[in-house]
mmCIF file of C-alpha atoms and ligand atoms in Angstrom:
data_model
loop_
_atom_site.group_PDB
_atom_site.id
_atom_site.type_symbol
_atom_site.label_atom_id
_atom_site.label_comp_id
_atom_site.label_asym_id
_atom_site.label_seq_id
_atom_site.Cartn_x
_atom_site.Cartn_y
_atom_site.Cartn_z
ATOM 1 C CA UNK A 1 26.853 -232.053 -188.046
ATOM 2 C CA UNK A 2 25.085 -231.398 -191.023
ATOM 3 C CA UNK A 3 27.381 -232.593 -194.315
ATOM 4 C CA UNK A 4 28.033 -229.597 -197.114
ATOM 5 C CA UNK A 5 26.693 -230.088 -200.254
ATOM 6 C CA UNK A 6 29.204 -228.563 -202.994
ATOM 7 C CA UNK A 7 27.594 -225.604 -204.807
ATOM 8 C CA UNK A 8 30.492 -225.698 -207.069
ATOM 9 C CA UNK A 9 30.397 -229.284 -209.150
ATOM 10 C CA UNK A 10 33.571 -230.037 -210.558
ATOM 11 C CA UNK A 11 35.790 -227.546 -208.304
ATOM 12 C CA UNK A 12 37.017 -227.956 -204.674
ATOM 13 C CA UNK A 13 34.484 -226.858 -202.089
ATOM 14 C CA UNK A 14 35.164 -223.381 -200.137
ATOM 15 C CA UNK A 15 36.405 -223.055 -196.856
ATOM 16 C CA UNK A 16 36.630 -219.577 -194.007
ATOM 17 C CA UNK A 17 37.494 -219.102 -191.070
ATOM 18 C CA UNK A 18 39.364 -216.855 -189.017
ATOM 19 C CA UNK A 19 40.751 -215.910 -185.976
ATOM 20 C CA UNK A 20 41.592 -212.410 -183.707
ATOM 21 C CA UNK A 21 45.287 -211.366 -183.455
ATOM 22 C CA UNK A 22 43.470 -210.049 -179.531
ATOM 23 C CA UNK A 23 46.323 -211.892 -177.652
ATOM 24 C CA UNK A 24 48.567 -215.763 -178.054
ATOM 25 C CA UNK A 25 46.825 -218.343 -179.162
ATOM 26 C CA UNK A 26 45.813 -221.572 -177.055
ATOM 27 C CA UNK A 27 44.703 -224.798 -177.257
ATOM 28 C CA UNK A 28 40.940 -224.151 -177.834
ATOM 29 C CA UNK A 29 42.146 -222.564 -181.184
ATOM 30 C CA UNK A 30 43.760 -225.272 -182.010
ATOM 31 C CA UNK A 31 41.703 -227.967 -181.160
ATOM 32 C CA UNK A 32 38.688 -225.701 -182.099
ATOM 33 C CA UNK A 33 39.703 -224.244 -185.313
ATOM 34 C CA UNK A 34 43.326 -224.879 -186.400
ATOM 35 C CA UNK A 35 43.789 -228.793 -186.568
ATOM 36 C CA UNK A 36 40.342 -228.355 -188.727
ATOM 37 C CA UNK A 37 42.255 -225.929 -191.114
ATOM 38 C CA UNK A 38 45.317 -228.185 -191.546
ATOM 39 C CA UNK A 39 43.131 -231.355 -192.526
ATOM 40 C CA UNK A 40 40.814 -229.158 -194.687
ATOM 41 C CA UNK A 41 43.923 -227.025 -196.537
ATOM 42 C CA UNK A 42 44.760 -230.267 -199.255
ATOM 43 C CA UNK A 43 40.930 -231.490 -199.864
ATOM 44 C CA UNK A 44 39.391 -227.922 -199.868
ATOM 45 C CA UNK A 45 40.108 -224.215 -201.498
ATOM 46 C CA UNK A 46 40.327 -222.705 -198.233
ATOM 47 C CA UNK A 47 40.365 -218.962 -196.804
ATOM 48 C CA UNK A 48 41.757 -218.791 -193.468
ATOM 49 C CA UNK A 49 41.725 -215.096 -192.260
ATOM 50 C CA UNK A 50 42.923 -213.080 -189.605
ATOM 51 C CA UNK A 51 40.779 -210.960 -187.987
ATOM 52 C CA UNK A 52 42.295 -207.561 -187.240
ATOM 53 C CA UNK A 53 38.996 -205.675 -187.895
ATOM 54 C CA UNK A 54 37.144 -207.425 -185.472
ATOM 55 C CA UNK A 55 39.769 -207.012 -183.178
ATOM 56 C CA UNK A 56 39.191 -203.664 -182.570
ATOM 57 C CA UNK A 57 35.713 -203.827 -181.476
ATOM 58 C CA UNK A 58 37.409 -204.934 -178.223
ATOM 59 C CA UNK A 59 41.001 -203.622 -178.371
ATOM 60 C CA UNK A 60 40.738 -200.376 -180.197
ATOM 61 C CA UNK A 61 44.754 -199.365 -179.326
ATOM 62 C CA UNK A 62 46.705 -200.278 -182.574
ATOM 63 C CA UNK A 63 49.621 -199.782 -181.047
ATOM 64 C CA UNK A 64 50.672 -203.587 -180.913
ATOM 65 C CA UNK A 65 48.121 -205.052 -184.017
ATOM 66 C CA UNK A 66 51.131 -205.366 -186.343
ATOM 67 C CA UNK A 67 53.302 -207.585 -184.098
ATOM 68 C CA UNK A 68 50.153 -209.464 -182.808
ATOM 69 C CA UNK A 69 49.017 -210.145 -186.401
ATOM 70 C CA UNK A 70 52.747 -211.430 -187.143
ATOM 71 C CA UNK A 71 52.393 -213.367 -184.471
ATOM 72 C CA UNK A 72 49.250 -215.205 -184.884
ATOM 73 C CA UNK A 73 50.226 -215.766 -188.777
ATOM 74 C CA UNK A 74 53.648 -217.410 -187.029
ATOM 75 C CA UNK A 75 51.549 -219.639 -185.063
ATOM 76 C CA UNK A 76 49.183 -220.517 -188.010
ATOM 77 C CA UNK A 77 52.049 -221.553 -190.077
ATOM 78 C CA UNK A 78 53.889 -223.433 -187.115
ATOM 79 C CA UNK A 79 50.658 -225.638 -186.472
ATOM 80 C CA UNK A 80 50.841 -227.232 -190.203
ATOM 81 C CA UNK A 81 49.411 -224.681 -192.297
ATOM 82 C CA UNK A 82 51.133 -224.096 -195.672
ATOM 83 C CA UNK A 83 50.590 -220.878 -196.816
ATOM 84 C CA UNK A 84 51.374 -221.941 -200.304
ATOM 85 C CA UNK A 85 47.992 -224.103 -200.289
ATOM 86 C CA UNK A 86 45.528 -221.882 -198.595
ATOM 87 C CA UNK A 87 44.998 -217.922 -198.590
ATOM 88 C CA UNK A 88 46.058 -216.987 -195.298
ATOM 89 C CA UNK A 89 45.903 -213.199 -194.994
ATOM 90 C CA UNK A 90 44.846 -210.491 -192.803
ATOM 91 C CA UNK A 91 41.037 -208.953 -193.103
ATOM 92 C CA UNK A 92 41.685 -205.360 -193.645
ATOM 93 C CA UNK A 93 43.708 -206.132 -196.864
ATOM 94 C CA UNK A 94 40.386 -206.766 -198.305
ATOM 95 C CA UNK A 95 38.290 -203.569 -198.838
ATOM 96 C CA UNK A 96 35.596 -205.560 -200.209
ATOM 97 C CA UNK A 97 34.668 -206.787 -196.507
ATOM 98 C CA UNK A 98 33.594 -203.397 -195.544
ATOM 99 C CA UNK A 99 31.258 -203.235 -198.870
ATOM 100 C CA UNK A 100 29.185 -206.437 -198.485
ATOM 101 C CA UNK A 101 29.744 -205.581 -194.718
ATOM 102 C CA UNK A 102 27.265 -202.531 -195.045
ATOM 103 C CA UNK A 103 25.482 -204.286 -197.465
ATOM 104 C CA UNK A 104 24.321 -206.572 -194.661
ATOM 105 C CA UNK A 105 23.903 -204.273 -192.120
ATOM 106 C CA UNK A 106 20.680 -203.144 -193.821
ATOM 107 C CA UNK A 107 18.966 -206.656 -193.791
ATOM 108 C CA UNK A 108 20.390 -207.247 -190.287
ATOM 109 C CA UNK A 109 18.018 -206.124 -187.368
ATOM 110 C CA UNK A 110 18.335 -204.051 -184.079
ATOM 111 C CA UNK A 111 16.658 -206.731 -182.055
ATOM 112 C CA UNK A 112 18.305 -210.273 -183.406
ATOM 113 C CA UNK A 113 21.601 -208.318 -183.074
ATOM 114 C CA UNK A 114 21.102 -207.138 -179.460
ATOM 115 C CA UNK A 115 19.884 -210.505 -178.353
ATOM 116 C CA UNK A 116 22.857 -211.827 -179.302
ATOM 117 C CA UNK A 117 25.140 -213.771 -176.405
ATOM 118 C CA UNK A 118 28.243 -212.999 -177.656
ATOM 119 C CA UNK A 119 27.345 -209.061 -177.777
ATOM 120 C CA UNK A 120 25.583 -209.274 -174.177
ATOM 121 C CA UNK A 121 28.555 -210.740 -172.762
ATOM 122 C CA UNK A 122 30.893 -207.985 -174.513
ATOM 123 C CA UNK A 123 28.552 -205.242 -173.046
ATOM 124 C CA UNK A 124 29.380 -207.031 -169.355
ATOM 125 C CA UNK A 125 32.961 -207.134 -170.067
ATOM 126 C CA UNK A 126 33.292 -203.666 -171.268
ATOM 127 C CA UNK A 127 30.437 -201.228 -170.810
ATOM 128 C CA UNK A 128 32.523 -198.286 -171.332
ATOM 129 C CA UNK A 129 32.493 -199.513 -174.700
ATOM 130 C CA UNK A 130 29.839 -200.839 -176.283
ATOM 131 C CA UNK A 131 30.588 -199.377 -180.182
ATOM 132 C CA UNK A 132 28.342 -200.122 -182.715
ATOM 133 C CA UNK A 133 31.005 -202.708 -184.420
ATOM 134 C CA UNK A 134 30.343 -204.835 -181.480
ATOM 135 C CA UNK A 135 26.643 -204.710 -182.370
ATOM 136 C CA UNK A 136 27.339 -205.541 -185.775
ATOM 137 C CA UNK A 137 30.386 -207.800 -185.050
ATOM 138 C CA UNK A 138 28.237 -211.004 -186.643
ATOM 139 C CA UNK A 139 27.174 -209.034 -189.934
ATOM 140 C CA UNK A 140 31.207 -208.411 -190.318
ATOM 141 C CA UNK A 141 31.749 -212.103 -189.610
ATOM 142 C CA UNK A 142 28.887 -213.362 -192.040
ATOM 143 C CA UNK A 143 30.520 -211.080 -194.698
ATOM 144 C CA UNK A 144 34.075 -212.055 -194.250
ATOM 145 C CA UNK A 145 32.564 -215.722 -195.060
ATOM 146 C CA UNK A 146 30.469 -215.352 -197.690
ATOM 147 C CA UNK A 147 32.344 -212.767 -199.488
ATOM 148 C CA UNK A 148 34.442 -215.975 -200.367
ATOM 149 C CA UNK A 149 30.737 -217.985 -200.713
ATOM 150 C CA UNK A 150 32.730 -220.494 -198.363
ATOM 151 C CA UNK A 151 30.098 -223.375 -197.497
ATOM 152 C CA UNK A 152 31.962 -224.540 -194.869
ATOM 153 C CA UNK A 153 33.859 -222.970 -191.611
ATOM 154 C CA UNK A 154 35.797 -224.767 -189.270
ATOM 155 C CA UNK A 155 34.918 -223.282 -185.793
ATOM 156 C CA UNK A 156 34.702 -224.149 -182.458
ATOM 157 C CA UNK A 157 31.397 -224.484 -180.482
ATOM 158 C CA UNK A 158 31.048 -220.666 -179.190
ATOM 159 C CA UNK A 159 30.593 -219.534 -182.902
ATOM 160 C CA UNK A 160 27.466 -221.718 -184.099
ATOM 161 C CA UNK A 161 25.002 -218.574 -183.124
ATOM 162 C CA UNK A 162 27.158 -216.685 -185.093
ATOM 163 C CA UNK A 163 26.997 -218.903 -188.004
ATOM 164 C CA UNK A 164 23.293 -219.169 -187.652
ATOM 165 C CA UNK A 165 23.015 -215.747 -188.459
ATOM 166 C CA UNK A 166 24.959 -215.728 -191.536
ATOM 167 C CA UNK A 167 22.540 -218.259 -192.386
ATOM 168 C CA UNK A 168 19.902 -215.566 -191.787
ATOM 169 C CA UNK A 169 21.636 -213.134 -193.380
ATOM 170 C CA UNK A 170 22.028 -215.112 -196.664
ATOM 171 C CA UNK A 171 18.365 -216.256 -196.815
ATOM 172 C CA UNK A 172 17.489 -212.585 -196.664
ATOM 173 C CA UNK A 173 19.613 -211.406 -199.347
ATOM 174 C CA UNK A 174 19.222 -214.725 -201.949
ATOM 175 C CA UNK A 175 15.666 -213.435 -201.301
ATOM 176 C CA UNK A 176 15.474 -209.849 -201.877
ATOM 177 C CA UNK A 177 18.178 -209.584 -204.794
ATOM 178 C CA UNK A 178 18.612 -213.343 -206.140
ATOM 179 C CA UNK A 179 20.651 -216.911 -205.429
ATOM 180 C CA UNK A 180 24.212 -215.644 -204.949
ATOM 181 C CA UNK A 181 25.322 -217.096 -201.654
ATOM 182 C CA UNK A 182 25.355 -220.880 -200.381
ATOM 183 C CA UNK A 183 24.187 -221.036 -196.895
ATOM 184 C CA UNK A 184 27.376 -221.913 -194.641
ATOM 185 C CA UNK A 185 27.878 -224.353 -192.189
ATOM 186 C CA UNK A 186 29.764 -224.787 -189.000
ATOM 187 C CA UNK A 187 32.145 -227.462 -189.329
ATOM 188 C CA UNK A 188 34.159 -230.411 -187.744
ATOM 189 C CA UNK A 189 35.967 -233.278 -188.765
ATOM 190 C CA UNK A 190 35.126 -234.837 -185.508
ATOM 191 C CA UNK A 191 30.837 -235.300 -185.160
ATOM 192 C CA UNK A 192 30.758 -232.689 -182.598
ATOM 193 C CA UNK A 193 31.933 -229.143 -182.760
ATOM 194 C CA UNK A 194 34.838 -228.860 -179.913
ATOM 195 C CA UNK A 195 34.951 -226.285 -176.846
ATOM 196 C CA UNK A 196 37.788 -226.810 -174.862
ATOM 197 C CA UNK A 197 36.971 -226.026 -171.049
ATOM 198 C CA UNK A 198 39.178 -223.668 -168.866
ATOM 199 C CA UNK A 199 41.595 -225.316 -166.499
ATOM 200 C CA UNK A 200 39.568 -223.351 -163.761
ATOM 201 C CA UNK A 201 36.383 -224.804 -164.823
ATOM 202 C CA UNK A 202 34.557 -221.718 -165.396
ATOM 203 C CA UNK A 203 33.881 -221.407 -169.322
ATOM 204 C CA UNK A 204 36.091 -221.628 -172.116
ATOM 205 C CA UNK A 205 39.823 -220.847 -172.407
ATOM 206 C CA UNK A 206 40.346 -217.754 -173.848
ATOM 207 C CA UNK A 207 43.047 -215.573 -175.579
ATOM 208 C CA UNK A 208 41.723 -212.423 -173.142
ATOM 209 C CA UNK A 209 40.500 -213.673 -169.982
ATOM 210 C CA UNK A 210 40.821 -216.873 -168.068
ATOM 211 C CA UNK A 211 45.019 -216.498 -168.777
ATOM 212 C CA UNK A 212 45.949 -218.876 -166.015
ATOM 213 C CA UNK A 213 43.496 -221.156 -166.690
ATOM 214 C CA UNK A 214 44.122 -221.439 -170.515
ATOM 215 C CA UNK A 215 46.900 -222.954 -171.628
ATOM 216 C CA UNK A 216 48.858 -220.848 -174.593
ATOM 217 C CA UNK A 217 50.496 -222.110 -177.750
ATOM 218 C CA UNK A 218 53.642 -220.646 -176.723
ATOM 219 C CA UNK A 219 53.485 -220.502 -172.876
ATOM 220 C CA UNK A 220 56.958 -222.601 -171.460
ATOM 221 C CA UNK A 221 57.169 -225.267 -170.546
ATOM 222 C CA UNK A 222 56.971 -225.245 -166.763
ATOM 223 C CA UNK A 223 54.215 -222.624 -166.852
ATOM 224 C CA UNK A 224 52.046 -225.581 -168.880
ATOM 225 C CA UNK A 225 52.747 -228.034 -165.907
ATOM 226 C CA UNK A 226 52.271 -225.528 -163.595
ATOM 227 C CA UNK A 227 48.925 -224.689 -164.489
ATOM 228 C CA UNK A 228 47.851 -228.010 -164.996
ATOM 229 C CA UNK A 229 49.020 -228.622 -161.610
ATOM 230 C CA UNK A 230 46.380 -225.856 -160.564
ATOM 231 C CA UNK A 231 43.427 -227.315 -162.500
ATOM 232 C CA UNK A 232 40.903 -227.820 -159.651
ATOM 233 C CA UNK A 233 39.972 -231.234 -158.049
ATOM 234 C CA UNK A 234 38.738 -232.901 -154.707
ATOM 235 C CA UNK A 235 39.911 -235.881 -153.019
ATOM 236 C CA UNK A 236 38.892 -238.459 -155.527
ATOM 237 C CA UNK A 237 35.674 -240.865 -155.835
ATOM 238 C CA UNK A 238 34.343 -242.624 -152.970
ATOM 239 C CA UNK A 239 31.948 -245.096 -155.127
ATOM 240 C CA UNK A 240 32.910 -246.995 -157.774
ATOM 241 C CA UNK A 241 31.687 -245.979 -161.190
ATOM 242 C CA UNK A 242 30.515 -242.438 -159.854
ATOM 243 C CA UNK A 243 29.531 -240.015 -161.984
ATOM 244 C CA UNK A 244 32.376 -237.267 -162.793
ATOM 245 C CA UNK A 245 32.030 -233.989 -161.641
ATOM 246 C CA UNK A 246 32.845 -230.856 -164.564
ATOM 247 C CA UNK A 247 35.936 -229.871 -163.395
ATOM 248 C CA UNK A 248 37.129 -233.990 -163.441
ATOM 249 C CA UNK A 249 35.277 -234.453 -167.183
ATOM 250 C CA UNK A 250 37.048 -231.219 -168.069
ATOM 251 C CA UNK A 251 40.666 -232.877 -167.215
ATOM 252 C CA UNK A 252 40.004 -236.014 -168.589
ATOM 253 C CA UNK A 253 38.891 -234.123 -172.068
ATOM 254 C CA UNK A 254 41.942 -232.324 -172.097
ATOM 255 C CA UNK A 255 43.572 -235.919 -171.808
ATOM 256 C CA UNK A 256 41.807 -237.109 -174.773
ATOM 257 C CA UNK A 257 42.994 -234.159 -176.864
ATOM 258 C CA UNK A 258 47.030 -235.062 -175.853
ATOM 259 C CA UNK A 259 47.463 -238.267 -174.516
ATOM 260 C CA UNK A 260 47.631 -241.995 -176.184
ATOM 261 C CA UNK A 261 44.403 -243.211 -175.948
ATOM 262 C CA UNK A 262 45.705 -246.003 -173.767
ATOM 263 C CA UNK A 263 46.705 -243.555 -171.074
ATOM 264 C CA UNK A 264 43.551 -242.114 -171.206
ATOM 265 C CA UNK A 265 42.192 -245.839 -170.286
ATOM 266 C CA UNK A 266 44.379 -246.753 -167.673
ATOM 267 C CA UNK A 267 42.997 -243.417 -166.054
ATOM 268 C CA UNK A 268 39.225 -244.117 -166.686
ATOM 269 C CA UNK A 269 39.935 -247.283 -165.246
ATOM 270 C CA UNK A 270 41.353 -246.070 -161.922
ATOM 271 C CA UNK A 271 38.712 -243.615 -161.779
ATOM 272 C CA UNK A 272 35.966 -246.432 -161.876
ATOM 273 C CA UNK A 273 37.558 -248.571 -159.160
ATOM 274 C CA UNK A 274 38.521 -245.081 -156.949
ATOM 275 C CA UNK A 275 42.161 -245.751 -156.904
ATOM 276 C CA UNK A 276 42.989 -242.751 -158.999
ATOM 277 C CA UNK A 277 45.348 -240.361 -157.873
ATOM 278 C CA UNK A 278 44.505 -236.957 -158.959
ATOM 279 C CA UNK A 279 48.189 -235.710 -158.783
ATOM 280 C CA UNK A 280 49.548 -238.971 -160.956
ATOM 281 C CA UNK A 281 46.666 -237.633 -163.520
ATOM 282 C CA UNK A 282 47.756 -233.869 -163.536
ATOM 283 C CA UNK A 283 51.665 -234.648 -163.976
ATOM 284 C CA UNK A 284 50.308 -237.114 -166.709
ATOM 285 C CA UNK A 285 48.607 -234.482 -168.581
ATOM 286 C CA UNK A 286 51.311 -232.169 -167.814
ATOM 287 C CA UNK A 287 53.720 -234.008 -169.542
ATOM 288 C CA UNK A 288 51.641 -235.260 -172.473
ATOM 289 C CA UNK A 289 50.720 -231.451 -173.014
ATOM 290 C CA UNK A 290 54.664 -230.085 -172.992
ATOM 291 C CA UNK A 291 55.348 -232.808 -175.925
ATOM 292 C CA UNK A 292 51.929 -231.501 -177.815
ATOM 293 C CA UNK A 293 52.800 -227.882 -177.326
ATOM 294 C CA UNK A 294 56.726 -227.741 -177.098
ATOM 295 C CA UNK A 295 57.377 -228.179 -180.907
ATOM 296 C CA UNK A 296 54.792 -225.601 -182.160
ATOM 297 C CA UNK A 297 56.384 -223.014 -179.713
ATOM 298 C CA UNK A 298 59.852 -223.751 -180.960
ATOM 299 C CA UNK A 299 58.895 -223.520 -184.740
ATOM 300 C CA UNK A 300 56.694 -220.445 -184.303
ATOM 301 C CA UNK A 301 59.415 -218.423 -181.930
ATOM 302 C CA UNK A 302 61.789 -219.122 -185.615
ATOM 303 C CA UNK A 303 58.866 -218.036 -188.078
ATOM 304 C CA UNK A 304 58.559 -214.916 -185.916
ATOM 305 C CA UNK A 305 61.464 -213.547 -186.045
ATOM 306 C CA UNK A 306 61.002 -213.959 -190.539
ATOM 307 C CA UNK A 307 59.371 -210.271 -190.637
ATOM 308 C CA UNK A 308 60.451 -210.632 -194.473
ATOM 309 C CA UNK A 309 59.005 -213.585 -194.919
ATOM 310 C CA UNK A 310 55.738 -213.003 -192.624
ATOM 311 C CA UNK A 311 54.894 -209.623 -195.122
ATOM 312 C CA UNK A 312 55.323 -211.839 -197.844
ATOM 313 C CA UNK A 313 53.057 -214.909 -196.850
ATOM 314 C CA UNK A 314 50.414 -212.063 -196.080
ATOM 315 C CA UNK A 315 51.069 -210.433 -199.695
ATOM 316 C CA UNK A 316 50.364 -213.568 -200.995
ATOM 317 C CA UNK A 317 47.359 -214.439 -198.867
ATOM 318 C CA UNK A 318 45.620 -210.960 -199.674
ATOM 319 C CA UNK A 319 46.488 -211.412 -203.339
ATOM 320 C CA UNK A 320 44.283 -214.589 -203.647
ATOM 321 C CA UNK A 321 41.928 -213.263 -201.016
ATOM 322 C CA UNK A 322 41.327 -209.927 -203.067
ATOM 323 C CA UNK A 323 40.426 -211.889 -206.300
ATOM 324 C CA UNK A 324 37.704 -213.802 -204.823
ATOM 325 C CA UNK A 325 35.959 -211.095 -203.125
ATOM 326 C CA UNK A 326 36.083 -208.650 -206.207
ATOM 327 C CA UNK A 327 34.699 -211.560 -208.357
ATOM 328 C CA UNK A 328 31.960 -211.807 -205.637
ATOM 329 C CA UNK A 329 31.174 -208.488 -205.390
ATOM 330 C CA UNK A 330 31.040 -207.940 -209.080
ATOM 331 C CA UNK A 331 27.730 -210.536 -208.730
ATOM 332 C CA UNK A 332 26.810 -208.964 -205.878
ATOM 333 C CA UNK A 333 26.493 -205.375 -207.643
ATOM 334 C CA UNK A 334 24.602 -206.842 -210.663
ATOM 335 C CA UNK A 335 22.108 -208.581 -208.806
ATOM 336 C CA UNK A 336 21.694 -205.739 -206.895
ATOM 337 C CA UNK A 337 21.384 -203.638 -209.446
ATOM 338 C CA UNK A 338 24.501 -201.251 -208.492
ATOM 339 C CA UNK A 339 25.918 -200.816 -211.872
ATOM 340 C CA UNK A 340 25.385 -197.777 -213.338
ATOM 341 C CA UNK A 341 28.376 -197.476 -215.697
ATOM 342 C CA UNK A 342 28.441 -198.495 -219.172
ATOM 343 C CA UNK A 343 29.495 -202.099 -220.230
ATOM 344 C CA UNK A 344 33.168 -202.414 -220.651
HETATM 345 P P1 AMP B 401 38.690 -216.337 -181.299
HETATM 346 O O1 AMP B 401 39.699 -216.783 -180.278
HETATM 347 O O2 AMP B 401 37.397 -215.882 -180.674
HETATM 348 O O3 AMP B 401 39.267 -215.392 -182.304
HETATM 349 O O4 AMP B 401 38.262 -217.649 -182.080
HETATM 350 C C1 AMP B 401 39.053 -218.259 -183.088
HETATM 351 C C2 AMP B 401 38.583 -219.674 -183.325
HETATM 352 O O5 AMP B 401 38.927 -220.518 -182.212
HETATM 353 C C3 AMP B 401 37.061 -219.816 -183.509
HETATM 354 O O6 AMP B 401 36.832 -220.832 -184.471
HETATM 355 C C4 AMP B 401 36.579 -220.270 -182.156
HETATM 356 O O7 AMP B 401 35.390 -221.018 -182.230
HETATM 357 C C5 AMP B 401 37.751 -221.149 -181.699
HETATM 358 N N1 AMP B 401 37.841 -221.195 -180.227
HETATM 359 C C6 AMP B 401 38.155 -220.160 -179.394
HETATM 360 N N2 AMP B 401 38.183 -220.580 -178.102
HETATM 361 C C7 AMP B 401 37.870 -221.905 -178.118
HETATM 362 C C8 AMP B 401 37.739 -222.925 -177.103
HETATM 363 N N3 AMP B 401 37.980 -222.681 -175.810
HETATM 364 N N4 AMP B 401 37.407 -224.174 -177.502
HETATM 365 C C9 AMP B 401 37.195 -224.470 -178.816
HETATM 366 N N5 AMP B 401 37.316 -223.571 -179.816
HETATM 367 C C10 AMP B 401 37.638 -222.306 -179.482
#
């Protein structure tokens, strides 16, 4: 992981990210993106968003957006983040997105954007619908970051093509029009940026697909043992010290991400000398994964039903969020040469 370098001496470094209100949210986004957040929000200025634009590249009915976005900024809170520290506020209370948005677009290409995995797999999941904001989904992305000049964005794995491109995207403005944006990188406490592996073992969990292999942030408590019960396995090694197949490595990283590390050893342990019991390991995780989960549930079903207090955490958020982007895009209109009025 390459280290940030702070473009602002003397002030904290910046920090975005965001995620999609597009359904609950599950232990990838924690583990991915959240427990980031919640180290980052006393050390950093930080920007977490939430995404409701970019939700409707893929869910264009509005109809439940409000809710989902209450719920999402529920779940934020409930996982540790103060909302006091950090501007935590939804993307389309920012108008200025949609400016430096379509000032991207025209130093974003056709080709780069097509080739895309992110958009090809959209266009497989839904080719009655392949809009142009799909297209452009990582120009929105790149401008929702550096429209904060954040240097640093705590994401899981899946979105380091995406931040590549808002590299890109940066070099190609800095060039044409001047040095206004610092070049941000994905990041993660841990060395390695995190994907946490469906139950199934077929990709990632998901807030869309893969729902009974993904284990929710507010799914009960016997529906988390239950589908940990499901998790796929075989009859257990025949050598000792054989290699691990995925869908073994994928339960034994889950384990690392819940259970006391000493747990985790007893199981590696029996693995390596084939006594392990695969069952004994599920009901293990099982458990450790009800305590981990149980407590955010509980506080976020409380912030929920706070629709007073959820409006005013998002007043807030956009209030701090508003003032960085308009001092941005005042820059981003002189270097560009887009002011045409008279000096106030
Ligand atoms: P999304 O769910 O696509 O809105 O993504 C929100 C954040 O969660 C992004 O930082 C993603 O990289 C992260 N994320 C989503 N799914 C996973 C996963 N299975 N493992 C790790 N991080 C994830």
């Amino acid at each position: 992981m390459k280290q940030t370098k702070n473009m602002n001496p003397g002030h904290q470094e910046i920090v975005m990210s965001g995620i999609r209100p597009t359904g609950f949210l599950h232990i990838g986004n924690y583990f991915g993106a959240l427990k980031n957040y919640i180290k980052m929000q006393d050390e950093y200025e930080c920007f977490f968003m939430i995404a409701d634009l970019h939700s409707l590249t893929t869910h264009p009915d509005t109809k439940d957006l409000k809710p989902n976005v209450h719920r999402v900024v529920s779940e934020h809170i409930a996982c540790g983040l103060d909302p006091e520290k950090v501007a935590l506020y939804c993307q389309s209370h920012v108008p200025q997105t949609a400016e430096l948005y379509l000032y991207l677009n025209m130093l974003a290409y056709k080709g780069e954007l097509e080739k895309t995995p992110t958009f090809k797999d959209k266009v497989r999941l839904q080719p009655e619908n392949v809009n142009a904001g799909l297209l452009t989904y990582p120009v929105l992305q790149a401008a929702d970051i550096i429209l904060h000049r954040a240097v640093a964005v705590p994401v899981g794995k899946d979105q380091e093509q995406h931040l590549e491109m808002a590299r890109n995207f940066v070099k190609r403005f800095n060039h044409r029009y001047g040095e206004v944006f610092p070049e941000p990188q994905a990041f993660n406490f841990a060395n390695a940026l995190v994907k946490v592996p469906s139950l199934d073992g077929k990709g990632k969990m998901s807030k869309s697909e893969n729902q009974l292999a993904t284990i929710y942030l507010s799914d009960d408590d016997d529906l988390i043992r239950k589908k940990i019960k499901k998790a796929k396995t075989d009859s257990g090694p025949t050598e000792q010290n054989a290699p691990k197949p995925d869908y073994i490595e994928n339960i034994f990283n889950l384990m690392k991400l819940v259970s006391s590390e000493e747990v985790v050893a007893n199981f590696e342990s029996a693995y390596r000398d084939c006594t392990i019991r695969y069952g004994d390991l599920k009901k293990q995780l099982g458990e450790d994964m009800v305590q981990f989960v149980r407590p955010i549930r509980e506080k976020a079903e409380a912030i929920r039903q706070d629709e007073k207090y959820l409006k005013e955490v998002l007043a807030m958020g956009a209030e701090k969020a508003v003032k960085s982007a308009a001092a941005t895009m005042k820059i981003v209109r002189e270097v560009m040469g887009l002011n045409y009025f008279p000096e106030k």
